[in-house]
PDB file of C-alpha atoms in Angstrom:
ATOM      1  CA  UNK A 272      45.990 -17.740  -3.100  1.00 57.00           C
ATOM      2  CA  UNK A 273      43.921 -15.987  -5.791  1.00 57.00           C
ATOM      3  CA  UNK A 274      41.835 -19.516  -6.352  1.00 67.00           C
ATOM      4  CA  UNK A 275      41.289 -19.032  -2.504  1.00 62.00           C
ATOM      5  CA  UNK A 276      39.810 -15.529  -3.155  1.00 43.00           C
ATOM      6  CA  UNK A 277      38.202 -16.499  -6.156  1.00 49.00           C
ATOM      7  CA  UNK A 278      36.604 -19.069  -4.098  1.00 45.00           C
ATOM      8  CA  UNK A 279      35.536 -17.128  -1.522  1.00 41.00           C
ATOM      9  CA  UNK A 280      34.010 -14.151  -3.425  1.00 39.00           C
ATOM     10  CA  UNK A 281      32.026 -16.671  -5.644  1.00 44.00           C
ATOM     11  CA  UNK A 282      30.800 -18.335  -2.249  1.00 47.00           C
ATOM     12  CA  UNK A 283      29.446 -15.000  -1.238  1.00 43.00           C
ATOM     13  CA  UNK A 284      27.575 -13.752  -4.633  1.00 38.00           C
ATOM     14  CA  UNK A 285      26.043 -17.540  -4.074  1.00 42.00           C
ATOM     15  CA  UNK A 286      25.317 -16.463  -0.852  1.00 41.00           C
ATOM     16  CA  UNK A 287      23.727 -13.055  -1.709  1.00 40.00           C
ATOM     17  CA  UNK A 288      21.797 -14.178  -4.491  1.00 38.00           C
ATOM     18  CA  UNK A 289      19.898 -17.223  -2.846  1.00 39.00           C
ATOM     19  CA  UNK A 290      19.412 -14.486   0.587  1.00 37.00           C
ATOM     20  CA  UNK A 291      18.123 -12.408  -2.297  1.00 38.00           C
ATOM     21  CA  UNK A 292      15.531 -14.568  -3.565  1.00 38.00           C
ATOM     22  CA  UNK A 293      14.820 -16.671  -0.347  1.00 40.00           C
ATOM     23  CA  UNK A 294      14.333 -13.621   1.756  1.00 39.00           C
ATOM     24  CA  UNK A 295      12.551 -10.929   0.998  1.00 44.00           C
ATOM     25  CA  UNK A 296      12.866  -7.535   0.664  1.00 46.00           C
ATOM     26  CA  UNK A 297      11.852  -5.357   3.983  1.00 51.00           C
ATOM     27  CA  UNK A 298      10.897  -2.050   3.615  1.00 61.00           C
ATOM     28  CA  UNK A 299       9.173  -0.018   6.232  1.00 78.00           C
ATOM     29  CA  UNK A 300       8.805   1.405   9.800  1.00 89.00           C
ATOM     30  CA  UNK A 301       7.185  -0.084  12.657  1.00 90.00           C
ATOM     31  CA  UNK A 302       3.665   0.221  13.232  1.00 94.00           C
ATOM     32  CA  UNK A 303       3.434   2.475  16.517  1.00 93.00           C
ATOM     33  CA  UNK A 304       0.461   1.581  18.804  1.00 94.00           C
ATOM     34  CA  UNK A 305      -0.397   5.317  18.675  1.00 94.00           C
ATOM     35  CA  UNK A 306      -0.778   5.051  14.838  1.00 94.00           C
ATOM     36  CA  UNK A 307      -2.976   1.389  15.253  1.00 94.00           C
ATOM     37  CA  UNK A 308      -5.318   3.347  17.998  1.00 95.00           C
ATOM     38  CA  UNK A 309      -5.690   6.469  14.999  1.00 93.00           C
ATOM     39  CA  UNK A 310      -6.418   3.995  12.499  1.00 94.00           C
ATOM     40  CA  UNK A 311      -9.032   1.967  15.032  1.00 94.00           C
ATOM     41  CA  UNK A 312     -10.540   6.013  16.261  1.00 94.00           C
ATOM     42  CA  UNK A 313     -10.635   6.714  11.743  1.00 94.00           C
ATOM     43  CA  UNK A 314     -13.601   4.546  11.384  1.00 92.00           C
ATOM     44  CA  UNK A 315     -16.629   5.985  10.507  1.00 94.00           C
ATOM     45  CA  UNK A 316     -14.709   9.639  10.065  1.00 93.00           C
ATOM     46  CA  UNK A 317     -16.495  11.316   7.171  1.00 93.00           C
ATOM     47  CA  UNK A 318     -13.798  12.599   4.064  1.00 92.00           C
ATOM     48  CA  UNK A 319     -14.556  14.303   1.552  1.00 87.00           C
ATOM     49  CA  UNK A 320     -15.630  12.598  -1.604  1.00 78.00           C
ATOM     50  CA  UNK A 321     -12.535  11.409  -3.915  1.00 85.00           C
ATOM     51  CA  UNK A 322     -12.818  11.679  -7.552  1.00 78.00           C
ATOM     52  CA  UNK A 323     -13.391   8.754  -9.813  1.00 69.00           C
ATOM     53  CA  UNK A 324     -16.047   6.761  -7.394  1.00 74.00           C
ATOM     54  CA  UNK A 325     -19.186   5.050  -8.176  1.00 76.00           C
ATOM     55  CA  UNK A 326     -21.933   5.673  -6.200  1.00 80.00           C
ATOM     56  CA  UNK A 327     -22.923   2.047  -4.371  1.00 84.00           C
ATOM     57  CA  UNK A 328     -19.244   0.973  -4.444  1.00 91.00           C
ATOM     58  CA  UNK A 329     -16.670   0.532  -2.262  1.00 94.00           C
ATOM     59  CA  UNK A 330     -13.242   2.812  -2.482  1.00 95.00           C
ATOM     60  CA  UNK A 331      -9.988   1.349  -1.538  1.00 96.00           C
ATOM     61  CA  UNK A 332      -7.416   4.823  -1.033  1.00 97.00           C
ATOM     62  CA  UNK A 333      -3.964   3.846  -0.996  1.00 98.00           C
ATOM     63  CA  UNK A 334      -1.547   6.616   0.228  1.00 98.00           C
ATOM     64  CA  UNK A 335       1.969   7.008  -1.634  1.00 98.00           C
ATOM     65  CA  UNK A 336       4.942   8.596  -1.236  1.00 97.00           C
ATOM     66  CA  UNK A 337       7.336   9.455  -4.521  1.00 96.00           C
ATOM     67  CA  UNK A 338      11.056   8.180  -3.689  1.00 93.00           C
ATOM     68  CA  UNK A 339       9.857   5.964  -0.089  1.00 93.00           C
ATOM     69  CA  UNK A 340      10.943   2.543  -0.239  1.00 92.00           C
ATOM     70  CA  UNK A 341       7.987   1.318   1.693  1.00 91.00           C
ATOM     71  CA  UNK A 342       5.928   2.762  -1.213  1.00 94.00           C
ATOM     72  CA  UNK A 343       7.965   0.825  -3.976  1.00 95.00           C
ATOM     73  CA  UNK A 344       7.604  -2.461  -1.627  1.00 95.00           C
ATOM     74  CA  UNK A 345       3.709  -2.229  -1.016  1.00 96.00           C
ATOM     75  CA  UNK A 346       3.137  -1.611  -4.746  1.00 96.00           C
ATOM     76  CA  UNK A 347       2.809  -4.872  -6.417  1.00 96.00           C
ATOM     77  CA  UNK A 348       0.312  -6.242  -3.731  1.00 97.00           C
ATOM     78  CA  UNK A 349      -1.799  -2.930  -4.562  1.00 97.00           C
ATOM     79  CA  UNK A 350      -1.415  -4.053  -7.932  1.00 97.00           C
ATOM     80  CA  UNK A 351      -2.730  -7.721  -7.295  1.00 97.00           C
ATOM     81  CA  UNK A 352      -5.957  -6.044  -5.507  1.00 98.00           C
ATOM     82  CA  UNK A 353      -6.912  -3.865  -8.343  1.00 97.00           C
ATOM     83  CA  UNK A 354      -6.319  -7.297 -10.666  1.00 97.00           C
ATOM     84  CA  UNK A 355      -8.331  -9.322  -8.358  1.00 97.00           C
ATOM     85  CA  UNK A 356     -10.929  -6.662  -7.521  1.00 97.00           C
ATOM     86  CA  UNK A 357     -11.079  -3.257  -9.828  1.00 96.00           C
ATOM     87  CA  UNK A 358     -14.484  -4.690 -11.405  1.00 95.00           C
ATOM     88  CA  UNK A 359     -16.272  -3.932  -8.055  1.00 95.00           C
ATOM     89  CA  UNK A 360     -14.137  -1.557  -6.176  1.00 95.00           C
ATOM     90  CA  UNK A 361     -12.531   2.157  -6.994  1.00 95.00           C
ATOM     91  CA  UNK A 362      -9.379   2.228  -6.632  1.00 96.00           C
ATOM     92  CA  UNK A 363      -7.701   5.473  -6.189  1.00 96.00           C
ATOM     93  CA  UNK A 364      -3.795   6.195  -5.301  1.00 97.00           C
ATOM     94  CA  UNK A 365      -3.135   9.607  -3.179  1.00 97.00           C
ATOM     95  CA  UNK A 366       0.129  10.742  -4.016  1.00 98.00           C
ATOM     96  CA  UNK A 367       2.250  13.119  -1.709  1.00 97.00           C
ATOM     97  CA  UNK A 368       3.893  15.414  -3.917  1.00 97.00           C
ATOM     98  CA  UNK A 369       2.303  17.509  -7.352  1.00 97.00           C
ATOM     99  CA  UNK A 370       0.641  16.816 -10.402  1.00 97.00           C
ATOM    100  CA  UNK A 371       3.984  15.648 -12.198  1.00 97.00           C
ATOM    101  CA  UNK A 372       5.356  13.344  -9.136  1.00 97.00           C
ATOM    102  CA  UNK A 373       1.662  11.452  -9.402  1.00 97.00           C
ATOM    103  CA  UNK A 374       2.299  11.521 -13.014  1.00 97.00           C
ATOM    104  CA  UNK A 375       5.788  10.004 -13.164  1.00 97.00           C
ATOM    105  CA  UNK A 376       5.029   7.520 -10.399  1.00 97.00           C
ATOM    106  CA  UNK A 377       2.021   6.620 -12.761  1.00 96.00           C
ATOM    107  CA  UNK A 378       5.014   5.954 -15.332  1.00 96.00           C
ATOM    108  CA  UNK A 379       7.389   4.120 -13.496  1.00 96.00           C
ATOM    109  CA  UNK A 380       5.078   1.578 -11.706  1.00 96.00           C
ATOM    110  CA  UNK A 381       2.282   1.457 -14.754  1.00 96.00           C
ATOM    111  CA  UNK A 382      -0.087   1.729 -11.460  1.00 96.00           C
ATOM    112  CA  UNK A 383      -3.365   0.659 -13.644  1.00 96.00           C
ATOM    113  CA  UNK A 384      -5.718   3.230 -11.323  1.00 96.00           C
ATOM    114  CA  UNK A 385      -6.366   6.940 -10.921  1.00 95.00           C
ATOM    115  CA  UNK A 386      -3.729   8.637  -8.854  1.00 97.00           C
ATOM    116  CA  UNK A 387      -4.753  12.340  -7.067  1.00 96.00           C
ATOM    117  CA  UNK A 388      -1.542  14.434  -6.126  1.00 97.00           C
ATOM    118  CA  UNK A 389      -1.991  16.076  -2.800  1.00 97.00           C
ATOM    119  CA  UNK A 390       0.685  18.617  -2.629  1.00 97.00           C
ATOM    120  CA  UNK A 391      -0.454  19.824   0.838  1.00 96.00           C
ATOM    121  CA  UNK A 392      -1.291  16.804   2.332  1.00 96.00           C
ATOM    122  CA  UNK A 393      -4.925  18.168   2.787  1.00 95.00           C
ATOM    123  CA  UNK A 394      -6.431  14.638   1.872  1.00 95.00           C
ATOM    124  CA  UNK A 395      -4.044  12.560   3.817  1.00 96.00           C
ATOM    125  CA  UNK A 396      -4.707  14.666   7.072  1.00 95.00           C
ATOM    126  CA  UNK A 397      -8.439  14.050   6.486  1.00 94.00           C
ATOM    127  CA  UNK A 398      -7.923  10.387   7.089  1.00 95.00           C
ATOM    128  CA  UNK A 399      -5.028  10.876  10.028  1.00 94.00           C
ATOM    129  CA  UNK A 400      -2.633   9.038   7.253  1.00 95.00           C
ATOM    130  CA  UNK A 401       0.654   9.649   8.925  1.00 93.00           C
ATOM    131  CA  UNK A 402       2.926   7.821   6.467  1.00 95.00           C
ATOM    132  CA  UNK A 403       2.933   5.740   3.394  1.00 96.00           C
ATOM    133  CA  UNK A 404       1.261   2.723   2.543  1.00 96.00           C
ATOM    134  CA  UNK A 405      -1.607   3.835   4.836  1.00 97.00           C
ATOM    135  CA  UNK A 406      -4.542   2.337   3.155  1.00 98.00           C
ATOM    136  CA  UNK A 407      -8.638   3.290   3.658  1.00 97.00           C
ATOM    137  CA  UNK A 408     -11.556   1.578   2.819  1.00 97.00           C
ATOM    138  CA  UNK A 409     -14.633   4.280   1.798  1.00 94.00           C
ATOM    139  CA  UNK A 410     -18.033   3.485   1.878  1.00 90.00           C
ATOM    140  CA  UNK A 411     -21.309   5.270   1.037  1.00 83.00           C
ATOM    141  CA  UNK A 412     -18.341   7.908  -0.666  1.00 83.00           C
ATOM    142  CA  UNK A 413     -17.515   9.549   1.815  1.00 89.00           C
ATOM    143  CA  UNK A 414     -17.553   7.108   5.330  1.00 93.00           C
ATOM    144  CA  UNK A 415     -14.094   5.402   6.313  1.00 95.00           C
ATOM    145  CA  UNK A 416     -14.966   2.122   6.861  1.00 96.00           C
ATOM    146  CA  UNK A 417     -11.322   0.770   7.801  1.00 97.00           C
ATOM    147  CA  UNK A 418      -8.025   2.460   7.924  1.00 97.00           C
ATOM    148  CA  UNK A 419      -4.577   0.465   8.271  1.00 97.00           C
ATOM    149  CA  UNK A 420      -1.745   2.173   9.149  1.00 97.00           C
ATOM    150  CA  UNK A 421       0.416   0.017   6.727  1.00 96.00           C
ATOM    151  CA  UNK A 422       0.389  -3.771   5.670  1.00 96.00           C
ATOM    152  CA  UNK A 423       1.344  -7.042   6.196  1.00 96.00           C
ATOM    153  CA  UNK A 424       0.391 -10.313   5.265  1.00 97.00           C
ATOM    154  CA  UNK A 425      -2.535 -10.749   7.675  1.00 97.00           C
ATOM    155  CA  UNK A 426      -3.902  -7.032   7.069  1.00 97.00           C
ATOM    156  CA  UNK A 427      -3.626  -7.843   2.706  1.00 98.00           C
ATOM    157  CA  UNK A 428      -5.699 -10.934   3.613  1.00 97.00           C
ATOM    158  CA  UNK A 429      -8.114  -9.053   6.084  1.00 97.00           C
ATOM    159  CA  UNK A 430      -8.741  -6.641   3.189  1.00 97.00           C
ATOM    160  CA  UNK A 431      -9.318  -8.618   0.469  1.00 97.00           C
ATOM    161  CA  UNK A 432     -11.482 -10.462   2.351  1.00 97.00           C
ATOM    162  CA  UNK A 433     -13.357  -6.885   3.363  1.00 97.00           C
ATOM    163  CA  UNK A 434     -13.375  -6.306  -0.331  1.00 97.00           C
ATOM    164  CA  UNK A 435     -14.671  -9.433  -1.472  1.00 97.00           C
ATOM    165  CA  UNK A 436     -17.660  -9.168   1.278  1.00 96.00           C
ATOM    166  CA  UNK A 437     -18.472  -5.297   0.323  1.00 94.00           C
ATOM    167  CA  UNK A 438     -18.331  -6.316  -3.384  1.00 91.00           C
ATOM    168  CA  UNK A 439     -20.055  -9.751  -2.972  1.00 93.00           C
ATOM    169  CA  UNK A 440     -17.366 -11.459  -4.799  1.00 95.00           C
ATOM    170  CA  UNK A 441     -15.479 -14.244  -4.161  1.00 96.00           C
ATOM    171  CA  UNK A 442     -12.196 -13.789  -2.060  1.00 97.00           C
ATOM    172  CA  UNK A 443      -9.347 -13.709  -4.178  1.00 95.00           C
ATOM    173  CA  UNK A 444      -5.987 -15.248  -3.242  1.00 92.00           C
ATOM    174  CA  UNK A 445      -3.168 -12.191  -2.940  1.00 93.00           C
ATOM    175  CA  UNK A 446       0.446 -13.485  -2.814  1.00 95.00           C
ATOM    176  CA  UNK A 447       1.463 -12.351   0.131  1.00 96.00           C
ATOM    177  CA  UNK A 448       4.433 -14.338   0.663  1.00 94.00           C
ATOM    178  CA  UNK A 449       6.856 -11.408   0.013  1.00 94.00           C
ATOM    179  CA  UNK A 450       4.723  -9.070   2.495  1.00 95.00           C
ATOM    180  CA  UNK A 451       5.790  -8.137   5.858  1.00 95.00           C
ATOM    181  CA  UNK A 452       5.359 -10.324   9.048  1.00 93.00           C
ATOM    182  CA  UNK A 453       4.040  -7.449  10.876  1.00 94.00           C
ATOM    183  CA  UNK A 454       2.515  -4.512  10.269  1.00 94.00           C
ATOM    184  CA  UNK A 455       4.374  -2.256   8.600  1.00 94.00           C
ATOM    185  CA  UNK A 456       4.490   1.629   7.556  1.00 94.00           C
ATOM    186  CA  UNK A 457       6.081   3.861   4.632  1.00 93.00           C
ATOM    187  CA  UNK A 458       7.708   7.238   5.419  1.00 94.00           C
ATOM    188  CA  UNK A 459       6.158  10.366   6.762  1.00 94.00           C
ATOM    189  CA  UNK A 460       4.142  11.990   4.743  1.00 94.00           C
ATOM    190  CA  UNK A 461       4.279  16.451   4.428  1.00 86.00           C
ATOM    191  CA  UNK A 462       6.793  18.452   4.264  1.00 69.00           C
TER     192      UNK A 462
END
């Protein structure tokens, strides 16, 4: 009887590990097709100008909440933009929370870009970023070109493509494979 169980809980650590690595980790909350038609109605909204821009460059805002899972997921592919594209395009990370959450998320994650704390949400209301792993493109400063309401596969591709065009670079190849079918949000942002 106990090789029996033995057997069986060994089968099912097998069976975790390979769903483990096969399938990937999901984070996130549906897309909403209120949230798609803010995103579409951002473009062209004027913010105000985010520290650590370039004039004549393109800024890629990514908005991130402290403690979200959706954040940790979308991470690594903002990562893998900045590697494939930080010589031509500002990055810049908006962080819900203070000074010190920006700062320790900095810490854990190593994020390699300039992150702005925005305690009161004052920055993500300017672009109608309801959640998460909302990312912008800026141009001219201060014009949203593009505004996603999360990511997926197609919308990493869509945007490095975007930032390859406004950059005049190459496309660069993101691994997307561990990325969302479907467009996908983080958690609400504010209190």
């Amino acid at each position: 009887m106990n090789r029996i169980v033995t057997v069986v809980l060994l089968t099912g650590a097998v069976l975790a590990l390979v769903a483990a690595v096969v399938i990937p980790a999901r984070f996130g909350h549906p897309v909403t097709p209120a949230m798609q038609q803010s995103a579409i109605t951002a473009s062209g909204r004027i913010v105000s100008a985010l520290p650590d821009h370039a004039p004549g460059r393109p800024q890629l805002v990514i908005f991130i909440l402290p403690g979200c899972l959706c954040s940790e997921d979308y991470e690594p592919f903002t990562h893998a933009l900045y590697q494939a594209y930080s010589s031509n395009v500002d990055f810049v990370g908006v962080v819900d929370g203070s000074e010190q959450d920006a700062q320790a998320w900095r810490m854990v994650h190593q994020t390699p870009f300039p992150l702005i704390a925005d305690p009161d949400c004052s920055i993500a209301d300017q672009f109608d970023a309801k959640r998460s792993a909302y990312t912008a493109v800026i141009l001219d400063g201060e014009t949203i070109h593009r505004l996603w309401p999360g990511y997926s596969a197609q919308m990493l591709n869509e945007l490095s493509e975007l930032l390859a065009a406004e950059s005049n670079v190459p496309v660069a190849l993101i691994e997307t494979s561990r990325a969302p079918s479907k467009l996908t949000s983080g958690c609400l942002l504010g209190p």
